[in-house]
PDB file of C-alpha atoms and ligand atoms in Angstrom:
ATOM      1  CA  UNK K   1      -4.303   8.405  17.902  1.00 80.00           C
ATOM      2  CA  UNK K   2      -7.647   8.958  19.081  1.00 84.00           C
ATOM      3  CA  UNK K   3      -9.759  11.754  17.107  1.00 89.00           C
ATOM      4  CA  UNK K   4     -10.404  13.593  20.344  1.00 88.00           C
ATOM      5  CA  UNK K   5      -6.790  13.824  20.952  1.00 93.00           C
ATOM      6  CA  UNK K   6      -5.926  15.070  17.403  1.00 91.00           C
ATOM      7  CA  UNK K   7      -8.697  17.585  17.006  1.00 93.00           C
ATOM      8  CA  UNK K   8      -7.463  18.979  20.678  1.00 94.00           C
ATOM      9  CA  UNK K   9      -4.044  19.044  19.626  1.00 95.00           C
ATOM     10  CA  UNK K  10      -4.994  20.935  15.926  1.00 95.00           C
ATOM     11  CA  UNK K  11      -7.506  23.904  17.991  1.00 96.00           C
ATOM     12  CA  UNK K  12      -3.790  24.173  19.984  1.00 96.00           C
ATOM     13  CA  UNK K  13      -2.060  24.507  16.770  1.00 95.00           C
ATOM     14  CA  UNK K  14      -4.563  27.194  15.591  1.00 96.00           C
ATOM     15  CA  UNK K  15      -4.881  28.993  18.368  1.00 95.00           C
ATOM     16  CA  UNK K  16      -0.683  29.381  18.877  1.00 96.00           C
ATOM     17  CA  UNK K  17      -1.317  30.751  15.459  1.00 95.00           C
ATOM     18  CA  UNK K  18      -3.849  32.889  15.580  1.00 95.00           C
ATOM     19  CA  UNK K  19      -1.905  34.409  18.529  1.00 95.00           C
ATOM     20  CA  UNK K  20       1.616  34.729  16.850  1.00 95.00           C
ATOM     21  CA  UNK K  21      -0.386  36.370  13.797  1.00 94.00           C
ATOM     22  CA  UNK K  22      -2.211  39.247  16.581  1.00 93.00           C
ATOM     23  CA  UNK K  23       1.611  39.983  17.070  1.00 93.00           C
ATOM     24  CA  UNK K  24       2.649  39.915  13.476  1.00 93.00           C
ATOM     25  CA  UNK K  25       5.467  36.948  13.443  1.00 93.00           C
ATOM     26  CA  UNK K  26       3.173  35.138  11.026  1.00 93.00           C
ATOM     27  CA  UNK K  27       0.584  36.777   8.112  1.00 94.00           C
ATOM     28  CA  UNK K  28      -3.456  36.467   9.264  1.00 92.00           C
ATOM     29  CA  UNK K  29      -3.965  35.078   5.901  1.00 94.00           C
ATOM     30  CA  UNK K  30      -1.687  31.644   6.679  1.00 94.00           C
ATOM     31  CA  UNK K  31      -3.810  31.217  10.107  1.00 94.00           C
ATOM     32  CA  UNK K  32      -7.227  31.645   7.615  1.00 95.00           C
ATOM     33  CA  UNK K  33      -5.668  28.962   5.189  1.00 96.00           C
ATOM     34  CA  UNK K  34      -4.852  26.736   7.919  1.00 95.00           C
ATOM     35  CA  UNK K  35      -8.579  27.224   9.552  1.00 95.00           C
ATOM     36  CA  UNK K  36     -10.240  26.767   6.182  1.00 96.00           C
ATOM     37  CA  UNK K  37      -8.061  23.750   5.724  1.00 96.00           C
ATOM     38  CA  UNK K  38      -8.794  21.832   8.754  1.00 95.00           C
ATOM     39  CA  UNK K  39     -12.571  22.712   8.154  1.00 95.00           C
ATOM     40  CA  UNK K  40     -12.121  20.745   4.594  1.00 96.00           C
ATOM     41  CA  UNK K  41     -10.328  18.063   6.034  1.00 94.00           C
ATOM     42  CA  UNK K  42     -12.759  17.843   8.792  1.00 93.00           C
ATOM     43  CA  UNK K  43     -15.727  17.614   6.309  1.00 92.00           C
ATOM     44  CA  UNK K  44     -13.903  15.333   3.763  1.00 92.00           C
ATOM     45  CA  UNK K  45     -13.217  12.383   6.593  1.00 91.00           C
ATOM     46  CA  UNK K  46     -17.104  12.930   8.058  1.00 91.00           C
ATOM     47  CA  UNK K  47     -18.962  12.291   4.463  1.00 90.00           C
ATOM     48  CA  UNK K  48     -16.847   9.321   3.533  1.00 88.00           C
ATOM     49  CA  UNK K  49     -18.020   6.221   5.419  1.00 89.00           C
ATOM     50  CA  UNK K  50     -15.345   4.218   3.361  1.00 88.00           C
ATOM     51  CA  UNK K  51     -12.431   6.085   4.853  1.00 89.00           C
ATOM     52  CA  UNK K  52     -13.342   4.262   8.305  1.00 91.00           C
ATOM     53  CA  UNK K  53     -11.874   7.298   9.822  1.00 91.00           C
ATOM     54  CA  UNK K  54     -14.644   7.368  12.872  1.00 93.00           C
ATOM     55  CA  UNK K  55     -14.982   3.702  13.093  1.00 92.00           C
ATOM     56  CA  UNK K  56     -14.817   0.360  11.368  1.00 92.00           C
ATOM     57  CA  UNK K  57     -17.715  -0.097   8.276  1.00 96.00           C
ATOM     58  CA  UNK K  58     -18.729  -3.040   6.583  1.00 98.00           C
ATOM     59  CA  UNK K  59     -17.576  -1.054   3.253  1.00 97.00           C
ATOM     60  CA  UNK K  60     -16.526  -4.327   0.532  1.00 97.00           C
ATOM     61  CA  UNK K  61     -14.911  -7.546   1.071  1.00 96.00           C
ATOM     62  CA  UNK K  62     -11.698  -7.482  -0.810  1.00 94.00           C
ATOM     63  CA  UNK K  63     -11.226 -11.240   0.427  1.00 93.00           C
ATOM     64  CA  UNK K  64     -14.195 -12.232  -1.526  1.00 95.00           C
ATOM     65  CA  UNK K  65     -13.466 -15.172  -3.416  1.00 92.00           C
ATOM     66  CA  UNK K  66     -16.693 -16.402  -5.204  1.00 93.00           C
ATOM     67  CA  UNK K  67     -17.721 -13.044  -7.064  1.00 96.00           C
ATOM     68  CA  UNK K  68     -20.357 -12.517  -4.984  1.00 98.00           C
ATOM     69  CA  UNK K  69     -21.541  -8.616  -4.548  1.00 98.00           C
ATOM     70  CA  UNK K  70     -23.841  -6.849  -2.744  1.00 98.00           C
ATOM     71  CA  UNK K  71     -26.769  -4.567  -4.260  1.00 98.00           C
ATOM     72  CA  UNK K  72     -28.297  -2.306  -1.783  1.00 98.00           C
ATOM     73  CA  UNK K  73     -31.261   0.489  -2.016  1.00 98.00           C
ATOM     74  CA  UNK K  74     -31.166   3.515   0.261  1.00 98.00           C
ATOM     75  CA  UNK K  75     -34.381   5.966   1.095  1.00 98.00           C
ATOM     76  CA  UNK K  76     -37.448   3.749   0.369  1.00 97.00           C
ATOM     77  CA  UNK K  77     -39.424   2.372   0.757  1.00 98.00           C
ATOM     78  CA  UNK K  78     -42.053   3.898  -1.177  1.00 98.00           C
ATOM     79  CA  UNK K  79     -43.862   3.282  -4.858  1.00 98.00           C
ATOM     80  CA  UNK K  80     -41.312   2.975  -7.210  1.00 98.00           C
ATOM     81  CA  UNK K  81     -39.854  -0.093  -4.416  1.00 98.00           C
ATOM     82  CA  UNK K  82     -42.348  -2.346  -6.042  1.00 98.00           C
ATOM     83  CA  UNK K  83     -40.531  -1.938  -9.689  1.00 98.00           C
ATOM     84  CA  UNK K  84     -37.340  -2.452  -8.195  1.00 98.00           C
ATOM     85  CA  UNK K  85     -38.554  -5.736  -6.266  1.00 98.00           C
ATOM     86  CA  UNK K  86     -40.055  -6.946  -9.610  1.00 98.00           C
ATOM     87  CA  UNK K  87     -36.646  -6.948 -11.103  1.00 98.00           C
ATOM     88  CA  UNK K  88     -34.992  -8.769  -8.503  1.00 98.00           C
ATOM     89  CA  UNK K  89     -37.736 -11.085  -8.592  1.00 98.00           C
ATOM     90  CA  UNK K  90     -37.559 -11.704 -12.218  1.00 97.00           C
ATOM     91  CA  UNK K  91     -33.672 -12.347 -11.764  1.00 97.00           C
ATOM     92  CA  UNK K  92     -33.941 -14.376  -8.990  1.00 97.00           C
ATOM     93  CA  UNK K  93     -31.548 -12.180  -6.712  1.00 97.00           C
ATOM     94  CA  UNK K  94     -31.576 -11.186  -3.153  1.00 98.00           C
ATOM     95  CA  UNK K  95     -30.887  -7.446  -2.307  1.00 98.00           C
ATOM     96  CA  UNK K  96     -30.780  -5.248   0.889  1.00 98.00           C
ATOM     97  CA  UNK K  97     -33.133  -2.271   1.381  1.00 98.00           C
ATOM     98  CA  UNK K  98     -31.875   0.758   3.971  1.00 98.00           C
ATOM     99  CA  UNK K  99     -35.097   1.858   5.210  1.00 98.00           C
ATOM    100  CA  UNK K 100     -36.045   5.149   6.211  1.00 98.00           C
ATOM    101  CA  UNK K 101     -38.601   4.940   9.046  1.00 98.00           C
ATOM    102  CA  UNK K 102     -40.904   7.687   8.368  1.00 98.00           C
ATOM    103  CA  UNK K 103     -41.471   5.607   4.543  1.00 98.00           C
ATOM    104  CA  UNK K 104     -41.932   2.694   6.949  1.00 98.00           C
ATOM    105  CA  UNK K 105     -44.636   3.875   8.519  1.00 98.00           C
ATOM    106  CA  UNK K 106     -46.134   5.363   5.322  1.00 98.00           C
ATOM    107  CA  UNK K 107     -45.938   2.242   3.285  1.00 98.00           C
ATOM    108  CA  UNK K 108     -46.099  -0.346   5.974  1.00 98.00           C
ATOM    109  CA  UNK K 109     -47.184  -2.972   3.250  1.00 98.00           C
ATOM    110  CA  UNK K 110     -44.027  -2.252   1.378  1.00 98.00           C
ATOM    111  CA  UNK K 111     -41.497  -2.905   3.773  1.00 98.00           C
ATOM    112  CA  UNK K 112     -43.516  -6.132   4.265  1.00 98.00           C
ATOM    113  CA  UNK K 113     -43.123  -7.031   1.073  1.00 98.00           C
ATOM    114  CA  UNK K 114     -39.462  -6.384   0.911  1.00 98.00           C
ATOM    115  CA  UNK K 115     -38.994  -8.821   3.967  1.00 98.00           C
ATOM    116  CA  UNK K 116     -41.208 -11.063   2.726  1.00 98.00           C
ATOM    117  CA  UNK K 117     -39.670 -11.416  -0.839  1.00 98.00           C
ATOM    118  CA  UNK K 118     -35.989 -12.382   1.146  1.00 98.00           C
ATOM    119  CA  UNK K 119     -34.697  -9.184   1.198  1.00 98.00           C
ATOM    120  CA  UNK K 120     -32.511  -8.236   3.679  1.00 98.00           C
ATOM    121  CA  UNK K 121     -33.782  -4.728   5.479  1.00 98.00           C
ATOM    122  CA  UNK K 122     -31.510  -2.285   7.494  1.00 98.00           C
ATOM    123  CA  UNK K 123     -31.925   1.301   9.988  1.00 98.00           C
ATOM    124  CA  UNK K 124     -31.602   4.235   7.609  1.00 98.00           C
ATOM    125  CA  UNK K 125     -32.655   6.815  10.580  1.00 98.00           C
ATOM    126  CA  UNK K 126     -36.509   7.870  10.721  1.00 98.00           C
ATOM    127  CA  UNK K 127     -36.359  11.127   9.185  1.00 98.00           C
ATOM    128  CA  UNK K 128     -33.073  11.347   7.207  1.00 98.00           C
ATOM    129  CA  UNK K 129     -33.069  14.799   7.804  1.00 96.00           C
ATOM    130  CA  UNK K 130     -30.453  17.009   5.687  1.00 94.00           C
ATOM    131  CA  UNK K 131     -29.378  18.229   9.091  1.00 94.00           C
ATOM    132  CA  UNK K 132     -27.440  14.964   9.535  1.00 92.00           C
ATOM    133  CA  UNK K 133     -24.128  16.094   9.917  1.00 92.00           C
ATOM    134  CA  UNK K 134     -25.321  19.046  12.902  1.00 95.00           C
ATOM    135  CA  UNK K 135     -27.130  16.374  14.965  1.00 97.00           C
ATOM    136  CA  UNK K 136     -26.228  15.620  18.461  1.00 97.00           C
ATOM    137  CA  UNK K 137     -25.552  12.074  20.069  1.00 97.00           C
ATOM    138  CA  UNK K 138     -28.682  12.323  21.288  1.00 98.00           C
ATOM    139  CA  UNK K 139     -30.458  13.171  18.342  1.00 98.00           C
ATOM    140  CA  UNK K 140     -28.698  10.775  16.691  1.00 98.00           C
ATOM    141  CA  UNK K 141     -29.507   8.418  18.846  1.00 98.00           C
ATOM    142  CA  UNK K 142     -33.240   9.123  18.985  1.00 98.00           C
ATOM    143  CA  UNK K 143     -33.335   9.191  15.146  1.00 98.00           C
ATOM    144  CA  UNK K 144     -31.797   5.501  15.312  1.00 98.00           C
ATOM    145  CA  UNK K 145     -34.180   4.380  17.775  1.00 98.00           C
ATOM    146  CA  UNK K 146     -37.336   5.450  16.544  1.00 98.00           C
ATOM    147  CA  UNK K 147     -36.712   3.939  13.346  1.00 98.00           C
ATOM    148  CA  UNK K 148     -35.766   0.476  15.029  1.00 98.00           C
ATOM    149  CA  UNK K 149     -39.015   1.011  16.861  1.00 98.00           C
ATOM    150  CA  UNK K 150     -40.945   1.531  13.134  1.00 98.00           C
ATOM    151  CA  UNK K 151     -39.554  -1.856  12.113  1.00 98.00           C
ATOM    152  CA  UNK K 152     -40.476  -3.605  15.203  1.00 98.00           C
ATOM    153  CA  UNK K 153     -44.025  -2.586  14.927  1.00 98.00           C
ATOM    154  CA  UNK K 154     -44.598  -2.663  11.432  1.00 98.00           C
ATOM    155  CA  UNK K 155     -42.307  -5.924  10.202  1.00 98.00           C
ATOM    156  CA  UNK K 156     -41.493  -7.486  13.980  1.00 98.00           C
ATOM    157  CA  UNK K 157     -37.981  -7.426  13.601  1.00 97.00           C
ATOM    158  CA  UNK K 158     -34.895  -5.447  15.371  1.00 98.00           C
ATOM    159  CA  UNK K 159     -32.510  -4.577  12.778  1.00 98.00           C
ATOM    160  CA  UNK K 160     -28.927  -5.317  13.590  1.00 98.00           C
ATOM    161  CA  UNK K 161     -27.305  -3.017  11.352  1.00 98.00           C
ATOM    162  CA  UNK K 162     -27.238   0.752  10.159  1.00 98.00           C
ATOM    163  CA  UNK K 163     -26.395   3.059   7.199  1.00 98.00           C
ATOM    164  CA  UNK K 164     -25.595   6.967   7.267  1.00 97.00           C
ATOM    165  CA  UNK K 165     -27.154   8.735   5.545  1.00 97.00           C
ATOM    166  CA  UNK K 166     -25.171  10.740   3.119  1.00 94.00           C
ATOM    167  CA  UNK K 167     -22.320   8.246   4.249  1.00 94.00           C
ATOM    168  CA  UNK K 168     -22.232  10.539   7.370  1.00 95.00           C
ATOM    169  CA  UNK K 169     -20.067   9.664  10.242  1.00 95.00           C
ATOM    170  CA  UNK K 170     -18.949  12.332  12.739  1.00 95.00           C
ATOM    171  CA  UNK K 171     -17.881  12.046  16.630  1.00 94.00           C
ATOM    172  CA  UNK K 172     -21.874  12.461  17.265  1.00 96.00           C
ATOM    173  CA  UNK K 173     -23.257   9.689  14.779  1.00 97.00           C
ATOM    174  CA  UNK K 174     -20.231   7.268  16.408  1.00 96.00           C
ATOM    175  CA  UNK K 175     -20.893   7.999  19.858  1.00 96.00           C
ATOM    176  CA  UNK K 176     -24.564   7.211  18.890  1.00 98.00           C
ATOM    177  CA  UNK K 177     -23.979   4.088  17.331  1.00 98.00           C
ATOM    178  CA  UNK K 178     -22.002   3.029  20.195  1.00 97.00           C
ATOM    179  CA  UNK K 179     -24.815   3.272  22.623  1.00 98.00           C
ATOM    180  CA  UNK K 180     -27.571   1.586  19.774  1.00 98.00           C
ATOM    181  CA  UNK K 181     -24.647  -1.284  19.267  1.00 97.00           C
ATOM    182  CA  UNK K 182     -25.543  -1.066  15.434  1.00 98.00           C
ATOM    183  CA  UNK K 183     -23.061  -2.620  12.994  1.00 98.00           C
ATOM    184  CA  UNK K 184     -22.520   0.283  10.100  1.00 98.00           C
ATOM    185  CA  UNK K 185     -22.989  -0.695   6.450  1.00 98.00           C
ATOM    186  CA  UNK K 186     -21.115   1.361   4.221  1.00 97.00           C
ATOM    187  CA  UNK K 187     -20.659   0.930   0.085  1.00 97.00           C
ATOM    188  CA  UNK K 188     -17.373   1.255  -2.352  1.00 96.00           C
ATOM    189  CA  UNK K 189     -19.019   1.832  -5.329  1.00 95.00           C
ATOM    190  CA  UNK K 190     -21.625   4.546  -5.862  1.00 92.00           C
ATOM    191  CA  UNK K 191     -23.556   3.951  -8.533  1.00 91.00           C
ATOM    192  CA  UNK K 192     -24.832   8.239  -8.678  1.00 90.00           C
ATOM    193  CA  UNK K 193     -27.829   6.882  -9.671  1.00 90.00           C
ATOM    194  CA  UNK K 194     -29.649  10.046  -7.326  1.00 85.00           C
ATOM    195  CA  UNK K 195     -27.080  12.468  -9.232  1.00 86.00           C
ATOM    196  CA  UNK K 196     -26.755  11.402 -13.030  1.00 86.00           C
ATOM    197  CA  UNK K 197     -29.503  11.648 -15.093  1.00 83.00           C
ATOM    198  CA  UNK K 198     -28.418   9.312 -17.884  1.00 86.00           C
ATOM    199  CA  UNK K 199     -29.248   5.643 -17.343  1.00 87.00           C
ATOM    200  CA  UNK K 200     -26.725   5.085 -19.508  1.00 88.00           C
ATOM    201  CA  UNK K 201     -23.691   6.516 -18.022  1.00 89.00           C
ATOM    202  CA  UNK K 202     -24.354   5.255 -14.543  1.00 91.00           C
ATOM    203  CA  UNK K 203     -24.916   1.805 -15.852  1.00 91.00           C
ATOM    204  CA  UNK K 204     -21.876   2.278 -17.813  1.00 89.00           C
ATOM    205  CA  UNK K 205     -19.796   3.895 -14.775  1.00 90.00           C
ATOM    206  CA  UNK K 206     -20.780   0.509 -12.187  1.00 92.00           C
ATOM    207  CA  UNK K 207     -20.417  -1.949 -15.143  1.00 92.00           C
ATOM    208  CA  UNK K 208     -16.466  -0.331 -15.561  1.00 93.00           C
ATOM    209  CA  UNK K 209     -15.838  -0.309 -12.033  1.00 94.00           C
ATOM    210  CA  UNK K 210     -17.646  -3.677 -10.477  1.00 96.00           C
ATOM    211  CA  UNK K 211     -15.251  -6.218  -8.756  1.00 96.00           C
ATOM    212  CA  UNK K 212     -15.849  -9.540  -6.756  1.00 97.00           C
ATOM    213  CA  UNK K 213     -16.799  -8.586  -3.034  1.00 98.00           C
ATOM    214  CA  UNK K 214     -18.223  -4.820  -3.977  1.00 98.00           C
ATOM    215  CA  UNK K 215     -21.281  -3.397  -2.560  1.00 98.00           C
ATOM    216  CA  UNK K 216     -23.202  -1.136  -4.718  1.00 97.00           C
ATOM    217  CA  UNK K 217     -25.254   1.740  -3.674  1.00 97.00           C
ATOM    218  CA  UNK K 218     -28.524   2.354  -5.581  1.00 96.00           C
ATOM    219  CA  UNK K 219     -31.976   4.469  -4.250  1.00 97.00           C
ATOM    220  CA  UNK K 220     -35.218   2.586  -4.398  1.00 97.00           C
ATOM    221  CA  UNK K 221     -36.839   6.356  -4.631  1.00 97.00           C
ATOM    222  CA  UNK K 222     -34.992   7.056  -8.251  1.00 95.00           C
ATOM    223  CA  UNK K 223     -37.619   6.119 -11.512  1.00 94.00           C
ATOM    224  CA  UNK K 224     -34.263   5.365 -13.363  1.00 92.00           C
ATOM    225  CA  UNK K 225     -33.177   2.526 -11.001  1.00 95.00           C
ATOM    226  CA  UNK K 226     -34.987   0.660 -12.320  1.00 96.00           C
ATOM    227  CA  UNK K 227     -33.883   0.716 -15.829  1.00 94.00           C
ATOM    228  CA  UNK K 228     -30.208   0.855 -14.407  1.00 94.00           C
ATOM    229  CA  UNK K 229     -30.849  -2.355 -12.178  1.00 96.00           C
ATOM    230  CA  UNK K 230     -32.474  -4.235 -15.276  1.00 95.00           C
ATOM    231  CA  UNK K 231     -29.045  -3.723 -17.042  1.00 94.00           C
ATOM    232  CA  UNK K 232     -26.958  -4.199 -14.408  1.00 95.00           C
ATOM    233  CA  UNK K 233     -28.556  -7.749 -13.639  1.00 96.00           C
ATOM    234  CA  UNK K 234     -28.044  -8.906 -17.661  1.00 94.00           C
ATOM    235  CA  UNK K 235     -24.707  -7.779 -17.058  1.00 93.00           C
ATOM    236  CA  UNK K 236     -23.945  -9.383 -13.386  1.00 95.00           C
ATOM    237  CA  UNK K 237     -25.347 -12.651 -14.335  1.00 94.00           C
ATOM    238  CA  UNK K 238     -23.465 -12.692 -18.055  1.00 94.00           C
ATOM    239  CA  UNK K 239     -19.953 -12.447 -16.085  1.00 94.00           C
ATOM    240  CA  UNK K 240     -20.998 -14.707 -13.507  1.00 95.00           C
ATOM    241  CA  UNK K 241     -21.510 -12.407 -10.366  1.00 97.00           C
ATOM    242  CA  UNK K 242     -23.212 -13.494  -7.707  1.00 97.00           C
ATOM    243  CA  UNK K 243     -25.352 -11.131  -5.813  1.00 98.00           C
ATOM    244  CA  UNK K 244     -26.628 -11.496  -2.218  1.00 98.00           C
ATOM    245  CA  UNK K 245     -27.529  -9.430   0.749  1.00 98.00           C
ATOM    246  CA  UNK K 246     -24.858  -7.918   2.867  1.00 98.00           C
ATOM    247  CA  UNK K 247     -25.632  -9.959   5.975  1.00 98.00           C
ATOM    248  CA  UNK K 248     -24.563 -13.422   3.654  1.00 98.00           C
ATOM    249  CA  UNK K 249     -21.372 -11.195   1.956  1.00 98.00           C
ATOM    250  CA  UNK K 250     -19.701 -10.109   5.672  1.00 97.00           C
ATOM    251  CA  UNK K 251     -21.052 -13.553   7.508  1.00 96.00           C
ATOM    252  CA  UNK K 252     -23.335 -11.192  10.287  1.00 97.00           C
ATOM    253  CA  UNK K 253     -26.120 -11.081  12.030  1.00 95.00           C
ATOM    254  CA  UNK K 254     -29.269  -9.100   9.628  1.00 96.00           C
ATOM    255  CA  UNK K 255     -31.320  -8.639  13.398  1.00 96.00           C
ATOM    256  CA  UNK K 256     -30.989  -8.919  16.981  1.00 94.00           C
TER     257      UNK K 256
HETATM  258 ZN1   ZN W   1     -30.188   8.029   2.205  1.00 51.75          ZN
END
């Protein structure tokens, strides 16, 4: 069933409710609870990119069969990107960078670098504004576009492939994407490197949880990444996983 069709069939539920409770056959309280609960269930399936419950995202490959992985960096780039590309550089390993174009157009040299070192670089919106979720298609839309423009000018390339931020995806952000025709990189294992302060427990918490075919979300912007990443890669390379970019793990196109 489409979403459109559900949500239209729900706001009929509610409002058959709301009028049976004006006459008293059911209590006002049941038609709050049922309000409140759609509103939870509405928010849960829009801030969880894995549950493909707006569309279809490039979340893991559970076929994987050669323990590869994916490592990828949300919200740079900026400073601490150069400490992070040092690492992968010393380990020899290919990552992918969502960019945010307004940090593109800060630290054009940066995102150079990051292209130039291998790394595979994707739309992250221009402003990742904490609005997100109250956008419009339109302003969705313009938020993907400018960004794509950014990396045009600054690296010369189109990117083929987006990431919400905040794993956001709502009827606005879809109908968006549908216009831009960008294929939507999600992750299945958070690494809550932006959240947890201890290196140790989020190194701990991917190095517990890391399977064949995963990708991992990190942030470039986090001092403590860095650490984490150093740990991780001993790790990854000690049990023989493979990491590449995301284009190379789900066999697509990086650009247009
Ligand atoms: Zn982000």
């Amino acid at each position: 069933m489409k979403f459109e069709t559900l949500h239209r069939i729900v706001l009929g539920v509610l409002l058959i409710a709301a009028l049976l409770s004006a006459f008293h056959f059911i209590p006002g309280l049941l038609v709050i609870g049922l309000v409140l609960g759609y509103m939870g269930f509405l928010l849960f399936v829009s801030t969880n990119v894995q549950l493909n419950f707006f569309l279809r995202a490039f979340n893991n490959n559970p076929e994987e069969t050669e323990r590869r992985i994916a490592l990828t960096f949300d919200d740079g780039p900026v400073e601490n990107t150069l400490k992070i590309l040092e690492v992968l550089e010393k380990y020899k390993v290919e990552a992918s960078f969502f960019c945010i174009g307004k940090n593109v157009k800060e630290n054009p040299e940066i995102f150079n670098l990051i292209i130039k070192k291998g790394h595979f670089v994707g739309n992250h919106t221009y402003s990742h504004t904490r609005k997100m979720g109250f956008l419009s298609t339109n302003a969705m839309l313009q938020e993907i576009k400018k960004c794509d423009k950014i990396f045009k000018k600054v690296g010369g390339i189109t990117p083929g492939t987006f990431r919400p931020p905040f794993g956001i995806i709502n009827p606005q952000v879809r109908g968006a994407l549908e216009i831009s025709g960008h294929k939507v990189i999600g992750w299945n294992l958070r690494s809550y490197d932006a959240v947890i302060n201890s290196e140790e427990l989020v190194v701990k918490r991917v190095l517990e949880n890391v399977k064949p075919g995963d990708v991992i979300l990190f942030h470039d912007n986090k001092e403590n990444t860095v650490e984490i990443l150093e740990q991780l890669l001993l790790f990854l390379r000690a049990n023989h996983f493979d990491p590449v970019r995301v284009d190379e793990l789900f066999n697509i196109d990086a650009y247009t």
